[in-house]
Tab-separated table of C-alpha atoms in Angstrom:
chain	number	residue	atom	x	y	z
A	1	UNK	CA	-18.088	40.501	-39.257
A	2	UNK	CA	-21.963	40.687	-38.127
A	3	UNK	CA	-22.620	40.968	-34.138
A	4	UNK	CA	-25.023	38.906	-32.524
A	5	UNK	CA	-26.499	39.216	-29.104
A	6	UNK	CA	-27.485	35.883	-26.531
A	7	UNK	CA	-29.476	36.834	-24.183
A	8	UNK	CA	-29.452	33.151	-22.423
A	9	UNK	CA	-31.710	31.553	-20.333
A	10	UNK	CA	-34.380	33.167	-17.648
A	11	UNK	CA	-33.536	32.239	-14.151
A	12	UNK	CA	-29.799	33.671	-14.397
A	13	UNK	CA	-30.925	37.767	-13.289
A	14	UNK	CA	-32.777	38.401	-16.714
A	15	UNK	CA	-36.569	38.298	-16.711
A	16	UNK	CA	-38.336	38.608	-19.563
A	17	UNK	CA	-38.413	42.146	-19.924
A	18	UNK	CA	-34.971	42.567	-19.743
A	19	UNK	CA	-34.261	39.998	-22.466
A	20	UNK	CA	-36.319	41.951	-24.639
A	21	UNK	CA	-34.521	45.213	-23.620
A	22	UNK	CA	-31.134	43.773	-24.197
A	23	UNK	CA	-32.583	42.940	-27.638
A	24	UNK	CA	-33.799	46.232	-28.395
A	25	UNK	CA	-30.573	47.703	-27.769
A	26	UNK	CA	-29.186	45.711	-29.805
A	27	UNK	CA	-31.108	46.283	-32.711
A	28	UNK	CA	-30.743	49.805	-32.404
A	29	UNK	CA	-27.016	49.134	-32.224
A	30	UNK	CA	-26.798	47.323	-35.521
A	31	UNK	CA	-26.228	43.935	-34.171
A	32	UNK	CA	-27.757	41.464	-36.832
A	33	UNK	CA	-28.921	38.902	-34.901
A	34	UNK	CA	-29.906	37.322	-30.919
A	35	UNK	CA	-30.105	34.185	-30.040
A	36	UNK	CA	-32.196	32.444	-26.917
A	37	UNK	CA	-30.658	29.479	-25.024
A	38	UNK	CA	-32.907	26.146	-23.466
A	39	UNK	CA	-31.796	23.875	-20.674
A	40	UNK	CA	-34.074	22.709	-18.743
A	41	UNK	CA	-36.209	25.794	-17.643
A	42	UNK	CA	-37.500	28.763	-20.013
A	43	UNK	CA	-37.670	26.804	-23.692
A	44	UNK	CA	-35.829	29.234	-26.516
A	45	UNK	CA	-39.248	28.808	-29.011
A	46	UNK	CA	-41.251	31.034	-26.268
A	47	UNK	CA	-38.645	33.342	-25.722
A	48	UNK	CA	-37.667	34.383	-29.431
A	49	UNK	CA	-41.672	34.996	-30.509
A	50	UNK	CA	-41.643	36.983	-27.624
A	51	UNK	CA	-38.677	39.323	-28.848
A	52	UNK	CA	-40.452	39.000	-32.749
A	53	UNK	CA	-43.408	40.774	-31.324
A	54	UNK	CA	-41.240	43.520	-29.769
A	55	UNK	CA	-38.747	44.298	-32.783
A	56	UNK	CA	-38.746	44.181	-36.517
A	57	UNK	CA	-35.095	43.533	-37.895
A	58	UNK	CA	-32.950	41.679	-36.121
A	59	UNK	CA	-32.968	38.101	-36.448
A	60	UNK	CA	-33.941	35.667	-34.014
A	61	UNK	CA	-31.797	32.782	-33.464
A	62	UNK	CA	-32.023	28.555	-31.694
A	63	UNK	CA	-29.340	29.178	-29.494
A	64	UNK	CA	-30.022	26.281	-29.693
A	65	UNK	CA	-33.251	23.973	-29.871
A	66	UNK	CA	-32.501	20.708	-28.235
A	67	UNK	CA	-32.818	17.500	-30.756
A	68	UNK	CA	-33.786	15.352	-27.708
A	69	UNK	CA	-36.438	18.247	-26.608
A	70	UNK	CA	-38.717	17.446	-30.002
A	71	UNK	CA	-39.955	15.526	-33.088
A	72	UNK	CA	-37.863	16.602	-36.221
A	73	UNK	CA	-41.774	17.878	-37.511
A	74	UNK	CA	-42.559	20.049	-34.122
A	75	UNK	CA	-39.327	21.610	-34.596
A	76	UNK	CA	-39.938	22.121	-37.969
A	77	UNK	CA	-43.641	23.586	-37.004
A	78	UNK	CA	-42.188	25.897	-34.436
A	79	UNK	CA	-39.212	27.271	-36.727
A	80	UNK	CA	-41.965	27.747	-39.940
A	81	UNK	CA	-44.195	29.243	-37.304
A	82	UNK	CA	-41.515	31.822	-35.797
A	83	UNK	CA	-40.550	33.050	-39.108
A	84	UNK	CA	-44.192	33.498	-39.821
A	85	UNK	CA	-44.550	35.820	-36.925
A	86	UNK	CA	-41.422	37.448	-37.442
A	87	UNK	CA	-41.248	38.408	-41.254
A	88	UNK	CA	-38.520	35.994	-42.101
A	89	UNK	CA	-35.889	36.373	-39.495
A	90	UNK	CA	-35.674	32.852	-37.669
A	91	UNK	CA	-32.603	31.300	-37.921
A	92	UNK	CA	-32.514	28.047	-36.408
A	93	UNK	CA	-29.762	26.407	-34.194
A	94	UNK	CA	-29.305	23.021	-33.147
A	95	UNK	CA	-28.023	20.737	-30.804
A	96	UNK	CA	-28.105	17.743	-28.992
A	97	UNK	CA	-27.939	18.644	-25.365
A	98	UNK	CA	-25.653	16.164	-23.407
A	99	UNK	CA	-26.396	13.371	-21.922
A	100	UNK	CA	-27.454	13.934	-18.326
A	101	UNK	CA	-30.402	16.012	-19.762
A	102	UNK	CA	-31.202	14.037	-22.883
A	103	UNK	CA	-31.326	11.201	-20.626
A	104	UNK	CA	-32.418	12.768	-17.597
A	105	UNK	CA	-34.649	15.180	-18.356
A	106	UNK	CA	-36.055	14.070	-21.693
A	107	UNK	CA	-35.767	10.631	-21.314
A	108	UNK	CA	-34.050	10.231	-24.759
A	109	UNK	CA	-31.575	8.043	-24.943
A	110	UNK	CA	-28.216	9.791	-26.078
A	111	UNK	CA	-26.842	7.301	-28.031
A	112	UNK	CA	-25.797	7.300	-32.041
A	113	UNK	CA	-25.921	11.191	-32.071
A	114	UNK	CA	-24.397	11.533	-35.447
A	115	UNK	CA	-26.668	9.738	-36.800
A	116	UNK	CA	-29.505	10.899	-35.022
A	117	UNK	CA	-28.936	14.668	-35.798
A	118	UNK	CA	-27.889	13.714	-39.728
A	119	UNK	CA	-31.392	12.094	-39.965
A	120	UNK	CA	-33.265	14.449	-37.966
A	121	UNK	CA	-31.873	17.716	-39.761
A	122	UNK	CA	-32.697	15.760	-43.191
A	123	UNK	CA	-36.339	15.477	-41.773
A	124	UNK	CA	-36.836	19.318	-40.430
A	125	UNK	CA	-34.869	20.145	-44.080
A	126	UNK	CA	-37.999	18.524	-46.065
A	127	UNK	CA	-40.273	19.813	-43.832
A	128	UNK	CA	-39.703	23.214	-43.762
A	129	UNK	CA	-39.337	22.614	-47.945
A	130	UNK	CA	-42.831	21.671	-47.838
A	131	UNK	CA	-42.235	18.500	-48.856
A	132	UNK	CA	-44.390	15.530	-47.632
A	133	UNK	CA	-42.524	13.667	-45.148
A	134	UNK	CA	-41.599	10.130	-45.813
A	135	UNK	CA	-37.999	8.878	-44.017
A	136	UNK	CA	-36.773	5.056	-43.396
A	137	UNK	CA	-33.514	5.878	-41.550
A	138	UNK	CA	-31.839	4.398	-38.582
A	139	UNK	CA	-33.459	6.701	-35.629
A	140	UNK	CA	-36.051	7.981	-37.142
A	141	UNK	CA	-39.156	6.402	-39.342
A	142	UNK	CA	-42.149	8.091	-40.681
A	143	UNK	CA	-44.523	7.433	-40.825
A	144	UNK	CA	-44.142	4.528	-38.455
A	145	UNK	CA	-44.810	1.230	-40.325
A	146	UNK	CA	-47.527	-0.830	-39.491
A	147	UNK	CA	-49.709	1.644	-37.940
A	148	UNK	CA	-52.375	4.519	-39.227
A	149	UNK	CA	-49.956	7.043	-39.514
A	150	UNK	CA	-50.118	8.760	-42.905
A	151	UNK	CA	-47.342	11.037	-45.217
A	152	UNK	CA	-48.159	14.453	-44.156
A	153	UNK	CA	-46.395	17.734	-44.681
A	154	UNK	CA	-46.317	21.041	-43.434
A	155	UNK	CA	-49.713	23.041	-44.048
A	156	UNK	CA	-47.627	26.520	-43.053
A	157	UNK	CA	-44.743	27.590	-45.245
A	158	UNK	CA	-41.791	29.716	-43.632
A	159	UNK	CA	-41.437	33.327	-45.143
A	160	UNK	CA	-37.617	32.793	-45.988
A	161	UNK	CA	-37.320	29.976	-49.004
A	162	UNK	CA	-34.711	28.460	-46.784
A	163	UNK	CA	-34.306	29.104	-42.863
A	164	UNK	CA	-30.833	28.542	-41.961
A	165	UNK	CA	-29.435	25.778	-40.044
A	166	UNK	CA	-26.444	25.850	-38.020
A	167	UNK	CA	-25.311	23.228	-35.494
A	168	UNK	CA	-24.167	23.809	-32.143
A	169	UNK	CA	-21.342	20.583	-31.556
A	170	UNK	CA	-18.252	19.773	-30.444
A	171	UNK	CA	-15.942	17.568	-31.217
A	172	UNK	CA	-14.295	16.680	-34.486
A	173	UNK	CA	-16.559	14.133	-36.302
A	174	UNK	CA	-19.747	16.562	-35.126
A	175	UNK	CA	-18.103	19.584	-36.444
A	176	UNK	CA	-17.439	17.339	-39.543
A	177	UNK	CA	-21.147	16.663	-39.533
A	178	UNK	CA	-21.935	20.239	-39.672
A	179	UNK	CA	-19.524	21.456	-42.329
A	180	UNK	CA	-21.424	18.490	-44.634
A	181	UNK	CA	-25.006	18.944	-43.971
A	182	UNK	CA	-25.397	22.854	-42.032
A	183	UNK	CA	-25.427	26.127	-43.340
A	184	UNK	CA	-23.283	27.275	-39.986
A	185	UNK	CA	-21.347	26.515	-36.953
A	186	UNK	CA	-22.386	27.958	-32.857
A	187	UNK	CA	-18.879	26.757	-31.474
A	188	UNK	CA	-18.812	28.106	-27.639
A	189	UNK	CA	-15.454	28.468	-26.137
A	190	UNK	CA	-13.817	29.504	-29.425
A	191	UNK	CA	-10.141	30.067	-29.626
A	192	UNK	CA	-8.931	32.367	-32.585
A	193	UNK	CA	-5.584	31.169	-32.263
A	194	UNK	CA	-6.416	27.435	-32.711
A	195	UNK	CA	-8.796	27.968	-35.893
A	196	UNK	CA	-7.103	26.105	-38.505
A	197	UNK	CA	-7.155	22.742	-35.787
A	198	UNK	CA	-11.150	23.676	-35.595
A	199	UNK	CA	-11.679	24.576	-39.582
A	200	UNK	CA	-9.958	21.435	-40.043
A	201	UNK	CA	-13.155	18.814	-39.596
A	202	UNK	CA	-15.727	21.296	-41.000
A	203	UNK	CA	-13.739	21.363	-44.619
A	204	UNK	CA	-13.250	17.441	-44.352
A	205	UNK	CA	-16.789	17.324	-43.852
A	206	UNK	CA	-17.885	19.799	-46.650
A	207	UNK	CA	-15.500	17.886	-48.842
A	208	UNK	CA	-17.870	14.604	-48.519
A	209	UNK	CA	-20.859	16.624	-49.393
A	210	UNK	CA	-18.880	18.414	-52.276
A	211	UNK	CA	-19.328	21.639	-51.528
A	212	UNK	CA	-17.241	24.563	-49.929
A	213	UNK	CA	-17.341	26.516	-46.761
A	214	UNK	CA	-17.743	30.158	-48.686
A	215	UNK	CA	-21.539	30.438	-47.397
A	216	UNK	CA	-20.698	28.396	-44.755
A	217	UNK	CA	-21.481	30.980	-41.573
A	218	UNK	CA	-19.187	30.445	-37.985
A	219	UNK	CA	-21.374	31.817	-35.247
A	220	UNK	CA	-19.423	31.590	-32.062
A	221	UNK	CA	-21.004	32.886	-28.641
A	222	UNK	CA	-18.258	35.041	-26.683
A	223	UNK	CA	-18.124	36.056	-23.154
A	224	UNK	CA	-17.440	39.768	-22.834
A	225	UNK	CA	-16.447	41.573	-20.240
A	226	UNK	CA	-14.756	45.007	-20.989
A	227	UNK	CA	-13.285	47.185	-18.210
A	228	UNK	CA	-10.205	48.896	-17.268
A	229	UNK	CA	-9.582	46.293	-14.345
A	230	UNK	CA	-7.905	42.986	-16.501
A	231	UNK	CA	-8.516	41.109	-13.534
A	232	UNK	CA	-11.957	42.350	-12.733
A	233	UNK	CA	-12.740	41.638	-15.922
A	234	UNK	CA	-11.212	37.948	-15.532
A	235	UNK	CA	-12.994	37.191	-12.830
A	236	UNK	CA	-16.386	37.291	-14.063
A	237	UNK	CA	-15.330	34.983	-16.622
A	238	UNK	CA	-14.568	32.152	-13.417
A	239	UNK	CA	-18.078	30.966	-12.308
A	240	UNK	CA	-19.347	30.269	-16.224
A	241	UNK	CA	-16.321	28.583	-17.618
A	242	UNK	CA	-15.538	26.561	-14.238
A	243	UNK	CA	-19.354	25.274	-14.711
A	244	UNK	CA	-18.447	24.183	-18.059
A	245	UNK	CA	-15.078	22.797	-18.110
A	246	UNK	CA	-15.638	21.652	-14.285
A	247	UNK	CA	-18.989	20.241	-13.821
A	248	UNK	CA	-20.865	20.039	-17.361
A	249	UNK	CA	-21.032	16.382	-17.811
A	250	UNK	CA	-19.360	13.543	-16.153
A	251	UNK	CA	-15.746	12.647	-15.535
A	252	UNK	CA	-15.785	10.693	-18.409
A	253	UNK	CA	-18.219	12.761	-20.726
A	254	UNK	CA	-17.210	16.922	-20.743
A	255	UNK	CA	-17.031	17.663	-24.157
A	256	UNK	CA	-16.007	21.342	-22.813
A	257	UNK	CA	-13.181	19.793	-20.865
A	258	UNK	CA	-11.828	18.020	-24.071
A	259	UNK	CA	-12.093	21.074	-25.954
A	260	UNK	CA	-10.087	22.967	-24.010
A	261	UNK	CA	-7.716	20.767	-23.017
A	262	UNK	CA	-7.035	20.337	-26.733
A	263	UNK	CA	-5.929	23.767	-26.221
A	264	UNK	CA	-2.685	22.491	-24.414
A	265	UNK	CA	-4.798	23.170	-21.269
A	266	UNK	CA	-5.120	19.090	-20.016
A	267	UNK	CA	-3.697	19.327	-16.645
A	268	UNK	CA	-5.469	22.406	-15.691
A	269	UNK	CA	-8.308	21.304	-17.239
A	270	UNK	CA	-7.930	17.955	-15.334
A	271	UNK	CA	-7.645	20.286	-12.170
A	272	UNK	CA	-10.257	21.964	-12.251
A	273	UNK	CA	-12.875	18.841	-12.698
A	274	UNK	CA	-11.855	17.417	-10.019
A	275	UNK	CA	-12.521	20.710	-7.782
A	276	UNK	CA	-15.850	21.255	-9.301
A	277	UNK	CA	-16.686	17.952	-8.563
A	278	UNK	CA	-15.638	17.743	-5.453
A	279	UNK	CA	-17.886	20.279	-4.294
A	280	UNK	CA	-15.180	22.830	-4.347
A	281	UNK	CA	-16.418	25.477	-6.570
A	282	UNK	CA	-14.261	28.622	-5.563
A	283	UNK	CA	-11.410	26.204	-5.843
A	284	UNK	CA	-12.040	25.317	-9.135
A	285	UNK	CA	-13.244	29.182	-10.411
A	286	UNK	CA	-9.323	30.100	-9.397
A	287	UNK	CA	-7.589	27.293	-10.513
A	288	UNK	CA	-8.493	28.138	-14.288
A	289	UNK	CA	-5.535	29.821	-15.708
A	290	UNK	CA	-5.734	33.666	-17.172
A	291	UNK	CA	-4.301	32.085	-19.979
A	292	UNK	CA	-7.213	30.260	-20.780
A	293	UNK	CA	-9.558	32.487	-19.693
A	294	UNK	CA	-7.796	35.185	-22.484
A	295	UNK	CA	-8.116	32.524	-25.127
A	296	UNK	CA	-11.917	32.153	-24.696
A	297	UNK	CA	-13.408	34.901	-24.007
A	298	UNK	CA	-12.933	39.145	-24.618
A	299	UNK	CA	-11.769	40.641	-21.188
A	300	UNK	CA	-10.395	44.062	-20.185
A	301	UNK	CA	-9.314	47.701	-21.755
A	302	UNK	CA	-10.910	48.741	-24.584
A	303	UNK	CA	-7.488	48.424	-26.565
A	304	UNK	CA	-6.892	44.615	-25.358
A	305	UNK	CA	-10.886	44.025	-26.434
A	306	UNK	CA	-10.731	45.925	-29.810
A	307	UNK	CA	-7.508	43.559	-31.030
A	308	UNK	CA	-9.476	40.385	-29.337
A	309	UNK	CA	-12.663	41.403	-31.896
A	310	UNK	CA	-10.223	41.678	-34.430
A	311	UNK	CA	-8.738	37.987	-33.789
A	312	UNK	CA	-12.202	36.938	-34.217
A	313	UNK	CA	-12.531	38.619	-37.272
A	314	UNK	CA	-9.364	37.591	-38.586
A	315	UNK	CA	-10.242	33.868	-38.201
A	316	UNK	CA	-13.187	33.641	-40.432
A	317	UNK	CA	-16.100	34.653	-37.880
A	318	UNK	CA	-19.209	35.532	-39.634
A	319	UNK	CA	-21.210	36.393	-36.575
A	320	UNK	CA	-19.748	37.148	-33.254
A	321	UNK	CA	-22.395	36.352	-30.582
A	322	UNK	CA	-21.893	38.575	-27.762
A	323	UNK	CA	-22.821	37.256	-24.342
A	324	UNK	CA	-22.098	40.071	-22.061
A	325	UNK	CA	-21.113	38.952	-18.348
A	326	UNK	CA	-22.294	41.866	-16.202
A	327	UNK	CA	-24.812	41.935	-13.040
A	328	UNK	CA	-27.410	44.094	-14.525
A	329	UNK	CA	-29.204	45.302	-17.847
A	330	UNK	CA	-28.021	48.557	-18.139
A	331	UNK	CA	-24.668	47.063	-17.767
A	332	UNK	CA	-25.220	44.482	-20.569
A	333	UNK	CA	-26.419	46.915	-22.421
A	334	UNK	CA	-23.165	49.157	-22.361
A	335	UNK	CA	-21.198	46.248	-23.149
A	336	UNK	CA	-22.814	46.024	-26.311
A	337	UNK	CA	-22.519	49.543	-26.744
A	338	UNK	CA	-18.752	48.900	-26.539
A	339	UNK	CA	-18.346	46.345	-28.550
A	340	UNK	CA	-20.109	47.611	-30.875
A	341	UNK	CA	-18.082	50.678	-30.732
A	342	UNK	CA	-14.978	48.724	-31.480
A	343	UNK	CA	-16.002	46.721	-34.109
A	344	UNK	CA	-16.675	49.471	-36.218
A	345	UNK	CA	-12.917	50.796	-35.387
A	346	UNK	CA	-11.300	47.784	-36.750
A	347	UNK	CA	-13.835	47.857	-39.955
């Protein structure tokens, strides 16, 4: 099992610098990979050129780019251009957002996602092939009819012959989706103990394509927090998941709330929502249950962390993608240090 790094968004105690520090740590580490997020401040595209310029191995990852966010070509443009800089080390990560910033922010309307990100990964796919670009699908049509546009195709080629693409969804026709037309999976709030429910869609969906899941890569971003203090290391996991299972989306549209309450969480799940979006925030942070909280993320002693890493190993993860929750960079830093530490014990 590979480690990756994410060194999120700016705006959250990181500045630029120490994204790039965290990086460089990890690349001395080993870690094969870090991946930059996008919301709606600092874009990821910016971010990972910056870390190119400042290392030379580790790959850069979309964690993700948002499918609302851009044209099929400009991502396309941006990934060719990245692994240009970079010597071949963009791998690129994709996602449709949700729908209060698709809608909201990028004023894309969020409907007939499936569709939308089958067509527009078939689009970046002949792209980056260097293929001229000539689609008639449902959402997307180039070059638009009736007009001057013209088939055009990418005047840059990437270095790699191929630049991976893994989808970041949720949700059991999306993963589907992903285990037809992807070369990999981001799942956030992964649960080793519920992998064959979540492998299940991603080998119905490679069976329509005919193919199998052997180079199929499952990327999952992990919370860390390791510390002799369990419930120290607990509670940093509160404000993050409570955002997420609490107040990402609507009542009616939390695809982080579904997911875990798939996980036999429902009522809690339920609970918490409610808090968060009542304005009660603290309420909500404490009314997630340690089980959950164990399920989802690495927490506490290095003994209880080492056989969490190995549960991730043991359920197919080909890149563990290490977020780690502490205040400062030296701090992040040593997590990675320690995870790294115990990876290589259970090798």
């Amino acid at each position: 099992m590979k480690l990756g790094v994410n060194v999120g968004y700016w705006g959250f105690g990181l500045t630029a610098r120490d994204q790039l520090d965290i990086t460089q740590t990890a690349e001395g580490l080993g870690y094969d990979s870090v991946w930059a997020a996008e919301a709606y401040g600092s874009d990821a595209a910016t971010v990972l050129a910056w870390l190119a310029a400042g290392t030379s191995t580790i790959k850069l990852g979309a964690g993700i780019f948002q499918i609302p966010a851009r044209s099929a070509a400009m991502t396309a443009m941006t990934a060719a251009t990245i692994d240009q800089l970079s010597g071949g080390r963009m791998l690129l990560g994709l996602g449709t957002s949700g729908p209060q910033v698709s809608e909201g922010w990028h004023g894309v309307r969020f409907g007939k996602q499936l569709q939308r990100t089958r067509e527009y990964v078939a689009v970046v796919r002949m792209a980056l092939a260097h293929q001229k670009v000539e689609f008639h699908g449902e959402t997307l049509e180039l070059p638009l009819p009736d007009g001057p546009g013209k088939v055009l195709k990418l005047t840059v080629r990437p270095v790699q012959q191929r630049i991976p693409i893994y989808l970041a969804v949720l949700g059991p026709k999306n993963v589907a989706l992903a285990g037809e037309i992807a070369d990999g999976w981001l799942p956030v709030f992964f649960s080793p103990e519920h992998t064959a429910a979540l492998r299940t869609p991603l080998e119905e969906g490679a069976a329509r394509a005919g193919r199998t899941l052997d180079d199929f890569r499952i990327c999952p971003t992990v919370n860390v927090m390791i510390g002799d203090d369990l419930d120290v290391a607990r509670n940093a996991m509160r404000p993050m998941l409570a955002l997420y299972v609490g107040g990402m989306g609507s009542r009616e549209q939390n695809f982080y709330n579904r997911l875990v309450s798939s996980y036999g969480f429902e009522r809690e799940a339920q609970q918490v929502q409610e808090l968060y979006l009542e304005g009660r925030k603290n309420e909500a942070m404490l009314a997630l249950p340690e089980a959950l909280i164990d399920a989802v993320n690495i927490v506490g002693p290095r003994g209880r962390a080492k056989e969490r890493i190995r549960a991730y190993r043991d359920a197919g993860v080909d890149t563990l993608i290490v977020s780690p929750m502490a205040f400062d960079t030296s701090e992040r830093q040593e997590q990675l240090r320690l995870v790294a530490e115990l990876t290589k014990e259970i090798e």
